[in-house]
Amino acid sequence: MPAAENSGRAAILNRVRAALKTPAKVHDSPGHVHAGPGEIFPPIGDPLERFRSECVGNKTELIVTSSFEASLAAASSILAESQAGEIFVQDAPELRRAAAQFGAGRSLRWSCDGGPLESTGVTITLAELLVAQYGSVLISSACGGRGASVAAPVHIVLAEIDQLVPDLETAMQRTYDPASRNSYLCLITGSSRTADIEKILVMGAHGPKRLIVILSQS
Amino acid sequence: MTTTAQEFLRKAAEKSADMAHRQIIRKNMDSYDEAVANGRSRFQNWQAAREKCQAIKREAIEHLDHYLERFESAVQARGGKVFWAETGEQARQYIVDLAAKHNVRTISKSKSMVAEEIHLAPALEEKGISVFETDLGEFIVQLRKEPPYHIVTPAMHLSRAQIAELFKEKLGGIDTDDPEQLVTAARTTLRRAFFTAEMGITGANFLVADQGLAAITTNEGNADLGVTLPKIHVVIAGIEKVIPRLQDLAILWPVLASSGTGQPISVYNTLVGGPRGTSECAGPEEFHVILLDNGRTDLLADPEQREVLHCIRCGACLNACPVYRNIGGHTYGTTYSGPIGSVLTPHLRGLNQFQHLSYASSLCGACAEVCPVKIDLHHHLLQNRRNAVNLADRPASERFAFKMWRWSMGSAGRLAFFGAIGKFLLRALYALGAQGTALDPLRPWTKYRAAPQLPSKSFRVQWREQNAGR
């Protein structure tokens, strides 16, 4: 690294240290409300019920099935109705099992063969966690690599009930482990959207128009 | 008065009289207010949430050196590079050199206020590189060759008819004002750019020290594509963006979303901390983080205003501000507009030239009330006023006038005496028919307002009479 790059580092850190020798003046103008003790968020009842209602609110399509096999079948029937384009699937043993179902009459690519393409129509991945509080899905680059969740118009996530955690606090505690192994993670809550034109909500800005979570209860 | 101040006053007068502009902003703000009320209702104790966020940011800023070094070593451990830029010029040069080294022709860029602050895109375009703003709002203002109007909603000032006209002219083959079709047109153009770009540039909402991750929030998913498809990813962020722990995002993400747009949480909360790992199947070959100072350490050295560095750029203070709502974002003529911009800009670009912004406030405190990290914004505006008076050369006549004012306010007797003289002179002037003319000292106030009737008796006299029997 050239010397010039290091000089900025030392200069900035020196200025920071010199500045911090004087503690900050704490601002508390009269009339400031103090919260006192108490929970920030209301308690979460049944996580699955909460997850279900949050999905309605954030426009995630949720399908609850009785087994992983049933989830695979549900994914296949969505594929059958979905628009043209390659199907991109996370290279995981449990998804490899369904290769014949997914690939019927469609070109199918596994994540180990490189990222999704411009023409990819549907991506299918697993997840790290689901969060009931917001109806969110936490994915990492272990879930089919970067881009597997955002590159195609449709993203299907296959998850199991024991991956569902009640709140974001718990989810972030459990994120330390995947964060240490992956260079990319994303907490996804609903499908891509924008309200940049007159605050009118439009789905599918860059990422998927549809996010479908298939959750098996087994 | 400096020319920036004159320009500000001219534009402010113009914009506040622009009824079409007013209508668009009101419509946007109404829908924002409604969404925020909704978002807030998700919290059992919003004040406790604010205090927690304030505590997190305070901890980070009070130990900034420690957390920056921790962030740096965690990024380096993942194979990323960290560059410390003292100035905007150094940051621009680093990216321009990096682009030249890799022969970059196309860049997909996500929304970043820091990139605006250092005028990054023009510097790259000067080298013949195509820079595509991929946030829809930012893409729209880029096509119009305008700076963003608002920190969170860059194209807030445009009606869909204006956007339709713009797309018809610039994108070709589109003639519709249907938002869905307009978004599809932008998506098509930008999708091509995403898959062509050799470099992706993003900002960061937070830099997570303990894990060496940049946290980037979007609703569109544009940052995710930008950190995935190009072979180089560059993050540019101010040094104040660092937070201690990954865990802190459990409160910062919901608070950012509910203050920024009123959503419970934003759609894509992305964490990225390096190039593609050996076991990973996609992602860039190189990952660079630029930590920018550009005046921030000067603000850090001011213990009174240090907390201004706690800002998470949610835009809530802009939306709450009666001045912003009337004069709009472009009038400020600064990268950061609204109350936070009025506080911050004099520090980043010079108190003398931007002191007028400290007066672009009614000191109503609506900004401080909504700030999710509890920055005492209107008091900082007052401090900037004081600092401007102390540092800059104010006319001797002004100093004398305020000295006199202070002295005359210092006792009830003096106040009554000078009050009576003032009233007498005003009556004399008005008797000569000077009311409403250039000689009328109340003219600046009565120019746009009905003049109140001068009461026949002073407050002191009325008070004495009414309390006589008690």
XYZ file of C-alpha atoms in Angstrom:
688
model
C 0.000 0.000 0.000
C 1.477 3.420 -0.902
C 2.653 5.583 1.989
C 0.035 8.242 1.219
C -2.767 5.833 2.118
C -1.278 5.110 5.524
C -0.706 8.769 6.290
C -4.445 9.446 6.143
C -5.074 6.645 8.586
C -2.652 7.963 11.198
C -3.779 11.564 10.707
C -7.467 10.735 11.130
C -6.934 8.486 14.143
C -4.723 11.093 15.798
C -7.341 13.772 15.290
C -10.037 11.450 16.662
C -7.981 10.683 19.769
C -7.142 14.322 20.377
C -10.811 15.283 20.007
C -12.033 12.580 22.389
C -9.791 13.748 25.222
C -12.608 16.153 26.083
C -15.816 14.275 26.879
C -18.980 15.253 25.007
C -21.373 17.701 26.601
C -24.548 15.781 27.238
C -27.594 17.578 25.912
C -30.727 17.283 27.900
C -32.865 20.305 27.441
C -35.665 20.795 29.967
C -38.839 19.081 28.973
C -37.117 16.059 27.429
C -39.176 12.959 27.988
C -37.416 10.112 29.684
C -38.678 6.710 28.822
C -37.877 4.922 32.033
C -37.804 1.164 32.174
C -40.011 -0.931 29.924
C -39.976 -3.092 26.851
C -39.448 -1.314 23.538
C -41.594 -3.722 21.523
C -44.859 -5.380 22.496
C -44.527 -9.106 23.261
C -44.819 -11.624 20.421
C -47.425 -14.319 20.905
C -47.411 -17.395 18.706
C -44.443 -16.936 16.323
C -46.078 -18.742 13.394
C -49.263 -16.687 13.682
C -47.192 -13.497 13.894
C -45.081 -14.538 10.916
C -48.240 -15.221 8.944
C -49.818 -11.842 9.667
C -46.567 -9.965 8.999
C -46.264 -11.692 5.621
C -49.719 -10.403 4.706
C -48.613 -6.893 5.692
C -45.323 -6.935 3.786
C -46.723 -8.791 0.758
C -44.699 -11.984 1.143
C -46.599 -14.997 -0.174
C -46.550 -17.649 2.563
C -47.361 -21.310 2.041
C -47.306 -23.544 5.105
C -46.900 -27.258 4.394
C -46.781 -30.417 6.491
C -43.394 -31.701 5.313
C -40.341 -30.725 3.296
C -41.507 -33.108 0.547
C -44.776 -31.208 0.375
C -42.806 -27.946 0.207
C -40.854 -29.241 -2.793
C -44.105 -30.170 -4.489
C -45.536 -26.696 -3.772
C -42.413 -25.094 -5.269
C -42.749 -27.270 -8.387
C -46.311 -26.195 -8.965
C -45.336 -22.523 -8.672
C -42.586 -23.158 -11.231
C -45.076 -24.737 -13.593
C -47.153 -21.542 -13.593
C -44.261 -19.089 -13.543
C -42.942 -17.098 -16.444
C -40.237 -18.264 -18.802
C -36.526 -18.093 -18.091
C -33.921 -20.224 -16.474
C -34.477 -21.619 -12.978
C -31.618 -21.000 -10.593
C -31.383 -23.317 -7.581
C -29.158 -23.273 -4.518
C -26.824 -26.242 -4.661
C -27.967 -28.026 -1.490
C -28.475 -31.789 -1.104
C -32.148 -31.417 -0.122
C -32.799 -29.337 -3.260
C -30.746 -31.637 -5.515
C -33.281 -34.329 -4.621
C -35.970 -32.324 -6.348
C -33.938 -31.626 -9.487
C -36.208 -33.730 -11.692
C -39.356 -31.970 -10.416
C -37.938 -28.475 -10.764
C -36.270 -29.017 -14.089
C -39.221 -30.537 -15.953
C -39.132 -28.849 -19.351
C -37.066 -25.882 -18.075
C -33.384 -25.116 -18.087
C -32.058 -25.402 -14.556
C -28.814 -24.120 -13.114
C -27.147 -24.835 -9.794
C -25.612 -22.049 -7.749
C -22.173 -23.745 -7.843
C -22.054 -22.998 -11.585
C -21.875 -19.208 -11.015
C -24.340 -16.459 -10.132
C -27.773 -15.995 -11.686
C -28.024 -14.460 -15.164
C -29.926 -11.515 -16.539
C -32.398 -13.972 -18.017
C -33.020 -15.993 -14.843
C -36.769 -16.230 -14.218
C -36.985 -17.859 -10.791
C -34.512 -18.497 -7.995
C -34.992 -21.152 -5.309
C -32.974 -21.058 -2.091
C -32.976 -22.083 1.527
C -32.678 -19.531 4.371
C -30.623 -19.035 7.514
C -33.537 -17.902 9.681
C -37.069 -16.553 9.607
C -38.106 -13.685 11.887
C -41.720 -13.637 13.127
C -41.646 -10.009 14.328
C -41.439 -8.596 10.793
C -42.145 -11.608 8.578
C -38.517 -11.511 7.424
C -36.165 -14.028 5.873
C -32.460 -13.930 6.716
C -30.292 -15.265 3.918
C -26.529 -15.401 3.543
C -24.208 -16.145 0.656
C -24.478 -19.789 1.781
C -28.052 -19.615 0.416
C -27.105 -19.890 -3.245
C -24.540 -17.095 -3.209
C -24.991 -13.354 -3.567
C -27.700 -12.332 -5.962
C -29.706 -15.527 -5.553
C -32.414 -13.584 -3.711
C -32.588 -10.472 -5.848
C -31.631 -11.266 -9.433
C -34.868 -12.826 -10.689
C -38.497 -11.636 -10.763
C -39.512 -14.517 -8.465
C -37.678 -15.800 -5.388
C -38.850 -18.957 -3.639
C -37.507 -19.670 -0.146
C -37.840 -23.113 1.390
C -37.655 -23.097 5.182
C -38.525 -25.222 8.165
C -40.402 -24.303 11.310
C -37.375 -24.667 13.611
C -35.698 -21.830 11.688
C -38.398 -19.405 12.854
C -37.298 -17.112 15.703
C -39.704 -14.731 17.470
C -37.925 -11.390 17.185
C -35.089 -9.493 15.541
C -33.117 -9.365 18.785
C -32.901 -13.183 18.833
C -32.264 -13.271 15.100
C -29.284 -10.904 15.361
C -27.773 -12.980 18.184
C -27.966 -15.996 15.899
C -26.539 -14.039 12.972
C -23.037 -13.947 14.479
C -22.350 -17.487 13.349
C -23.361 -17.116 9.665
C -21.725 -13.647 9.650
C -18.400 -15.174 10.611
C -18.580 -17.619 7.685
C -20.053 -15.443 4.917
C -19.112 -12.153 3.289
C -22.764 -11.326 2.583
C -26.045 -11.562 4.452
C -29.420 -9.940 3.915
C -32.515 -9.585 6.048
C -35.308 -9.572 3.481
C -38.797 -8.352 4.404
C -41.117 -8.625 1.447
C -40.353 -8.201 -2.229
C -38.570 -5.355 -3.991
C -40.543 -2.110 -4.100
C -40.319 1.630 -4.572
C -42.462 4.623 -3.713
C -40.178 7.184 -5.332
C -42.861 8.407 -7.729
C -45.432 10.451 -5.781
C -45.161 7.955 -2.894
C -47.171 5.456 -4.938
C -46.116 1.902 -4.071
C -44.866 -0.138 -7.035
C -43.687 -3.729 -6.587
C -40.609 -5.190 -8.263
C -38.268 -2.210 -8.567
C -35.040 -4.113 -9.187
C -35.414 -7.327 -7.255
C -38.262 -9.835 -7.199
C -41.863 -8.849 -7.788
C -42.802 -11.946 -5.794
C -41.199 -13.380 -2.661
C -42.664 -16.759 -1.790
C -41.836 -18.483 1.498
C -42.721 -22.157 1.716
C -42.555 -23.178 5.357
C -42.743 -26.836 6.361
C -44.070 -27.562 9.822
C -42.467 -30.979 10.269
C -24.349 39.316 3.513
C -22.589 36.628 1.479
C -23.855 35.695 -1.933
C -24.817 32.166 -0.786
C -27.059 33.815 1.802
C -28.597 36.158 -0.782
C -29.142 33.253 -3.145
C -30.786 31.299 -0.326
C -33.203 34.134 0.467
C -34.062 34.642 -3.189
C -34.803 30.950 -3.777
C -36.685 30.622 -0.491
C -39.008 33.508 -1.416
C -39.528 32.004 -4.863
C -40.213 28.448 -3.694
C -42.524 29.354 -0.856
C -44.719 31.200 -3.349
C -44.694 28.290 -5.833
C -48.137 26.746 -5.355
C -47.527 23.684 -7.540
C -44.386 22.840 -5.559
C -46.233 23.379 -2.317
C -48.975 20.992 -3.360
C -46.561 18.195 -4.303
C -44.622 18.518 -1.055
C -47.773 18.618 1.025
C -49.050 15.464 -0.644
C -45.740 13.689 0.008
C -45.522 14.854 3.597
C -49.122 13.868 4.340
C -48.500 10.356 3.134
C -45.216 10.239 5.073
C -46.920 11.433 8.281
C -49.577 8.776 7.947
C -46.989 6.028 7.359
C -44.858 7.164 10.298
C -47.816 7.102 12.670
C -48.311 3.535 11.535
C -44.636 2.643 11.917
C -44.482 4.167 15.403
C -47.474 2.138 16.505
C -45.267 -0.945 16.223
C -43.278 0.250 19.223
C -44.586 -0.205 22.720
C -42.207 2.469 23.954
C -40.887 4.767 21.218
C -39.022 6.996 23.691
C -37.138 3.992 25.045
C -36.238 3.018 21.477
C -34.837 6.516 20.840
C -32.831 6.414 24.044
C -31.374 3.043 23.142
C -30.335 4.258 19.691
C -28.859 7.410 21.211
C -26.856 5.309 23.671
C -25.529 3.057 20.880
C -24.403 5.987 18.756
C -22.930 7.791 21.749
C -20.899 4.726 22.698
C -19.621 4.432 19.119
C -18.682 8.101 18.761
C -17.095 8.399 22.217
C -14.825 5.449 21.313
C -14.575 6.172 17.613
C -10.873 5.321 17.254
C -11.365 1.938 18.904
C -14.383 0.937 16.807
C -12.888 2.178 13.531
C -9.770 0.088 14.087
C -11.870 -2.891 15.042
C -13.953 -2.483 11.892
C -10.829 -2.153 9.778
C -9.163 -5.290 11.083
C -12.364 -7.320 10.677
C -12.697 -6.176 7.030
C -9.033 -6.939 6.359
C -9.490 -10.409 7.868
C -12.117 -11.088 5.178
C -9.745 -9.926 2.465
C -11.157 -6.416 2.030
C -9.174 -3.185 1.804
C -9.759 -0.103 3.942
C -8.710 3.364 2.807
C -8.787 6.346 5.161
C -9.513 9.572 3.284
C -8.897 12.871 5.040
C -10.650 14.867 2.334
C -13.196 14.396 -0.400
C -10.406 14.918 -2.903
C -8.445 11.931 -1.535
C -11.542 9.731 -1.605
C -12.371 10.702 -5.202
C -8.795 10.135 -6.316
C -8.701 6.682 -4.737
C -11.834 5.587 -6.601
C -10.775 7.219 -9.875
C -7.393 5.440 -9.661
C -9.035 2.144 -8.792
C -11.383 2.462 -11.771
C -8.479 3.309 -14.082
C -6.424 0.362 -12.819
C -9.229 -2.076 -13.638
C -10.235 -0.341 -16.829
C -13.760 0.278 -15.524
C -16.203 1.643 -18.141
C -19.520 1.339 -16.274
C -20.418 1.777 -12.614
C -23.663 0.854 -10.880
C -24.088 3.155 -7.914
C -26.490 2.996 -5.005
C -27.701 6.066 -3.174
C -25.025 7.616 -0.970
C -25.133 11.078 0.571
C -21.366 10.913 1.114
C -20.882 10.410 -2.621
C -22.975 13.545 -3.151
C -20.946 15.373 -0.520
C -17.667 14.716 -2.338
C -19.139 15.044 -5.878
C -18.007 11.559 -6.777
C -20.123 10.834 -9.853
C -19.018 13.948 -11.802
C -15.361 13.104 -11.080
C -15.830 9.631 -12.550
C -17.866 10.852 -15.510
C -15.082 13.288 -16.299
C -12.885 10.230 -16.906
C -15.375 8.909 -19.445
C -16.942 6.366 -17.097
C -20.721 5.850 -17.202
C -22.177 6.093 -13.709
C -25.697 4.728 -13.284
C -27.636 5.835 -10.238
C -29.670 2.724 -9.435
C -32.018 4.016 -6.754
C -35.098 5.023 -8.735
C -35.409 8.480 -7.175
C -31.717 9.130 -7.636
C -31.904 7.857 -11.258
C -34.674 10.375 -11.926
C -32.746 13.358 -10.546
C -29.613 12.169 -12.358
C -31.531 12.266 -15.661
C -32.587 15.812 -14.766
C -29.001 16.714 -13.856
C -30.194 17.831 -10.435
C -28.922 17.096 -6.935
C -31.238 15.027 -4.710
C -34.080 17.056 -3.231
C -34.267 15.001 -0.054
C -31.952 12.634 1.848
C -34.368 9.692 1.589
C -36.707 10.637 -1.285
C -34.495 12.320 -3.916
C -37.293 12.988 -6.415
C -39.939 14.084 -3.920
C -40.410 17.408 -5.702
C -41.529 15.891 -9.008
C -45.010 14.962 -10.106
C -45.487 11.795 -12.071
C -46.375 13.882 -15.103
C -42.932 15.488 -14.908
C -41.278 12.084 -14.510
C -43.297 10.715 -17.430
C -42.144 13.595 -19.609
C -38.546 13.077 -18.512
C -38.582 9.354 -19.312
C -40.245 10.014 -22.662
C -37.431 12.368 -23.561
C -34.464 10.496 -22.088
C -35.282 6.794 -22.234
C -37.124 6.682 -25.544
C -40.062 4.534 -26.558
C -42.029 5.257 -23.370
C -45.126 7.404 -23.247
C -47.054 6.785 -20.057
C -47.605 8.340 -16.650
C -48.510 5.020 -15.038
C -46.070 4.604 -12.113
C -45.825 0.856 -12.674
C -44.825 1.277 -16.320
C -42.411 4.067 -15.451
C -40.734 1.805 -12.877
C -40.562 -1.012 -15.433
C -38.839 1.312 -17.907
C -36.237 2.307 -15.310
C -35.814 -1.318 -14.256
C -35.071 -2.378 -17.814
C -32.464 0.347 -18.334
C -30.803 -0.239 -14.987
C -30.845 -4.018 -15.216
C -28.629 -3.760 -18.278
C -26.305 -1.472 -16.324
C -26.131 -3.858 -13.376
C -25.045 -6.768 -15.547
C -22.559 -4.628 -17.508
C -20.907 -2.720 -14.659
C -17.373 -3.617 -13.644
C -17.644 -1.618 -10.431
C -20.417 -1.200 -7.873
C -20.365 1.751 -5.476
C -22.576 1.889 -2.401
C -22.787 3.959 0.733
C -23.402 2.444 4.138
C -26.063 3.158 6.734
C -23.916 1.576 9.434
C -20.439 0.068 9.680
C -20.583 -2.854 12.099
C -17.315 -2.857 14.054
C -17.315 -6.280 15.674
C -18.000 -8.165 12.430
C -16.480 -5.839 9.829
C -19.726 -5.516 7.870
C -21.223 -2.557 6.010
C -24.995 -2.412 6.564
C -26.862 -1.031 3.560
C -30.611 -0.469 3.608
C -32.788 -0.261 0.485
C -36.338 -1.104 -0.506
C -35.558 -1.758 -4.145
C -32.743 -4.300 -3.788
C -30.447 -2.154 -5.911
C -27.576 -2.299 -3.428
C -27.755 -6.112 -3.413
C -27.303 -6.245 -7.161
C -24.516 -3.664 -6.924
C -22.550 -5.705 -4.394
C -23.103 -8.931 -6.334
C -22.575 -8.504 -10.028
C -19.552 -6.199 -10.612
C -16.038 -7.506 -10.021
C -15.181 -4.612 -7.676
C -17.316 -3.281 -4.851
C -16.493 0.031 -3.196
C -18.216 1.225 -0.020
C -17.881 4.894 0.813
C -18.926 6.075 4.277
C -18.223 8.781 6.824
C -16.193 7.685 9.848
C -19.193 8.438 12.087
C -21.168 5.543 10.580
C -19.502 2.934 12.763
C -21.553 1.105 15.427
C -20.142 -1.279 18.015
C -22.018 -4.545 17.456
C -24.039 -6.550 14.945
C -26.636 -6.929 17.695
C -27.241 -3.143 17.669
C -29.011 -3.467 14.325
C -31.926 -5.221 16.057
C -33.036 -1.743 17.163
C -31.326 0.538 14.616
C -32.909 -1.103 11.557
C -36.536 -0.790 12.766
C -35.938 2.756 14.043
C -34.284 3.863 10.785
C -37.173 2.459 8.746
C -39.964 3.888 10.876
C -38.345 7.339 10.918
C -37.273 7.279 7.271
C -40.389 5.992 5.532
C -42.759 4.750 8.237
C -42.190 1.098 7.350
C -41.814 -1.368 10.256
C -38.493 -2.379 8.687
C -37.030 -1.775 5.217
C -37.224 -4.527 2.619
C -33.501 -5.194 2.103
C -31.168 -4.813 5.050
C -27.925 -5.998 3.527
C -24.668 -6.822 5.300
C -21.514 -7.090 3.258
C -17.950 -7.330 4.491
C -15.553 -8.549 1.863
C -14.927 -9.912 -1.603
C -16.319 -13.311 -2.621
C -14.975 -15.889 -0.138
C -13.266 -19.088 -1.306
C -16.357 -21.185 -0.607
C -18.808 -18.653 -2.054
C -20.238 -18.928 -5.553
C -20.780 -15.267 -6.485
C -19.567 -11.807 -5.604
C -16.793 -9.363 -6.447
C -13.083 -10.092 -6.568
C -12.212 -6.933 -4.687
C -13.853 -5.117 -1.800
C -12.809 -1.614 -0.724
C -14.112 0.537 2.104
C -13.341 4.241 2.128
C -13.586 5.858 5.554
C -14.073 9.579 5.014
C -13.195 12.344 7.456
C -13.789 15.546 5.405
C -14.378 17.793 8.416
C -15.948 15.210 10.720
C -13.031 15.162 13.157
C -13.444 18.945 13.575
C -17.021 18.370 14.629
C -15.821 15.580 16.930
C -13.452 18.076 18.555
C -16.428 20.279 19.511
C -17.784 18.650 22.695
C -20.898 20.811 22.519
C -21.915 19.683 19.032
C -20.246 16.258 18.826
C -23.600 14.498 19.002
C -24.435 15.837 15.535
C -22.265 12.890 14.376
C -24.907 10.541 15.813
C -27.166 11.296 12.829
C -28.377 8.216 10.930
C -29.669 10.252 7.939
C -33.287 9.121 8.212
C -34.649 12.443 6.956
C -37.271 12.737 9.717
C -36.129 16.249 10.703
C -36.524 17.457 7.106
C -40.079 16.171 6.975
C -40.980 17.706 10.328
C -39.454 21.106 9.604
C -41.940 23.890 8.731
C -39.126 25.729 6.925
C -38.169 22.705 4.781
C -41.836 22.078 3.995
C -42.143 25.568 2.565
C -38.829 26.261 0.873
C -37.999 22.698 -0.262
C -34.720 20.819 -0.394
C -32.967 22.525 -3.310
C -33.212 26.007 -1.796
C -30.608 25.150 0.838
C -27.965 24.784 -1.909
C -26.208 22.145 0.196
C -25.782 18.359 0.085
C -27.514 17.938 3.435
C -30.722 19.974 3.669
C -33.261 20.631 6.390
C -32.410 21.045 10.065
C -29.552 18.516 10.100
C -28.085 20.149 7.008
C -28.344 23.598 8.562
C -26.464 22.338 11.626
C -23.895 20.265 9.740
C -23.061 22.352 6.677
C -21.338 25.237 8.503
C -19.007 22.620 10.019
C -18.261 20.887 6.726
C -18.096 23.924 4.457
C -17.362 26.930 6.646
C -19.355 28.833 9.228
C -18.907 32.197 7.578
C -20.438 31.201 4.262
C -23.244 29.054 5.676
C -24.185 30.815 8.903
C -27.395 32.039 7.325
C -28.732 28.462 7.548
C -28.760 28.763 11.335
C -31.547 31.298 10.875
C -33.538 29.074 8.494
C -35.440 27.842 11.505
C -38.238 29.036 13.751
C -36.522 27.185 16.629
C -39.815 25.347 17.138
C -37.946 22.162 18.006
C -40.054 19.827 15.833
C -36.777 18.443 14.444
C -35.350 17.537 17.854
C -38.659 15.991 18.825
C -38.696 13.527 15.919
C -34.959 12.782 15.785
C -34.630 9.034 16.460
C -31.195 9.468 18.035
C -32.327 12.527 20.013
C -29.980 15.117 18.536
C -30.811 18.461 20.091
C -31.007 20.052 16.650
C -32.541 23.460 17.311
C -30.146 24.137 20.174
C -27.254 23.383 17.828
C -28.685 25.985 15.457
C -28.584 28.471 18.312
C -24.981 27.522 19.067
C -24.069 28.029 15.428
C -25.626 31.512 15.590
C -23.572 32.300 18.666
C -20.382 30.882 17.111
C -20.948 32.863 13.931
C -21.244 36.060 15.927
C -18.122 35.269 17.957
C -15.967 34.141 15.053
C -17.058 36.112 12.075
C -16.744 39.854 11.755
C -20.142 41.267 12.498
C -20.613 44.995 11.891
C -19.780 47.178 14.900
C -23.252 48.732 14.655
C -24.837 45.288 15.172
C -22.640 44.578 18.186
C -23.537 47.965 19.653
C -27.242 47.490 19.000
C -27.267 44.140 20.788
C -25.269 45.560 23.684
C -27.864 48.316 24.030
C -30.698 45.834 23.735
C -29.184 43.640 26.419
C -28.671 46.603 28.704
C -32.184 47.943 28.204
C -33.688 44.476 28.847
C -31.636 44.171 32.022
C -34.115 45.935 34.323
C -37.886 46.476 34.329
C -37.470 50.231 34.644
C -35.152 50.503 31.627
C -37.443 48.263 29.574
C -40.444 50.491 30.423
C -38.489 53.627 29.619
C -37.217 52.495 26.233
C -40.572 50.873 25.471
C -42.304 54.213 26.005
C -39.770 56.021 23.801
C -40.202 53.403 21.066
C -43.956 53.680 21.197
C -43.807 57.462 21.077
C -41.485 57.468 18.045
C -43.600 54.863 16.244
C -46.785 56.869 16.828
C -45.045 60.024 15.618
C -43.876 58.234 12.445
C -47.340 56.819 11.807
C -48.912 60.235 12.380
C -46.706 61.472 9.535
C -48.118 58.689 7.375
C -44.992 56.496 7.403
C -46.865 53.270 8.189
C -46.070 50.612 5.582
C -43.356 52.697 3.925
C -39.623 52.069 3.889
C -39.324 54.260 7.003
C -41.597 51.967 9.025
C -39.343 49.875 11.337
C -42.062 47.174 11.454
C -42.044 46.897 7.666
C -40.184 43.534 7.465
C -42.862 42.015 9.681
C -45.909 43.734 8.197
C -44.870 43.218 4.582
C -46.686 39.857 4.480
C -48.890 40.283 7.540
C -51.688 42.548 8.743
C -50.308 45.186 11.104
C -51.693 44.893 14.631
C -53.381 47.904 16.229
C -51.050 49.679 18.620
C -52.673 49.414 22.066
C -53.309 52.658 23.881
C -51.871 51.372 27.162
C -48.709 49.406 27.723
C -48.719 45.894 29.214
C -47.304 47.263 32.470
C -50.074 49.803 32.817
C -52.762 47.221 31.994
C -51.290 44.773 34.495
C -51.248 47.369 37.241
C -54.856 48.389 36.571
C -56.224 44.862 36.359
C -54.443 43.749 39.504
C -55.225 46.930 41.417
C -57.834 45.463 43.774
C -55.984 42.221 44.606
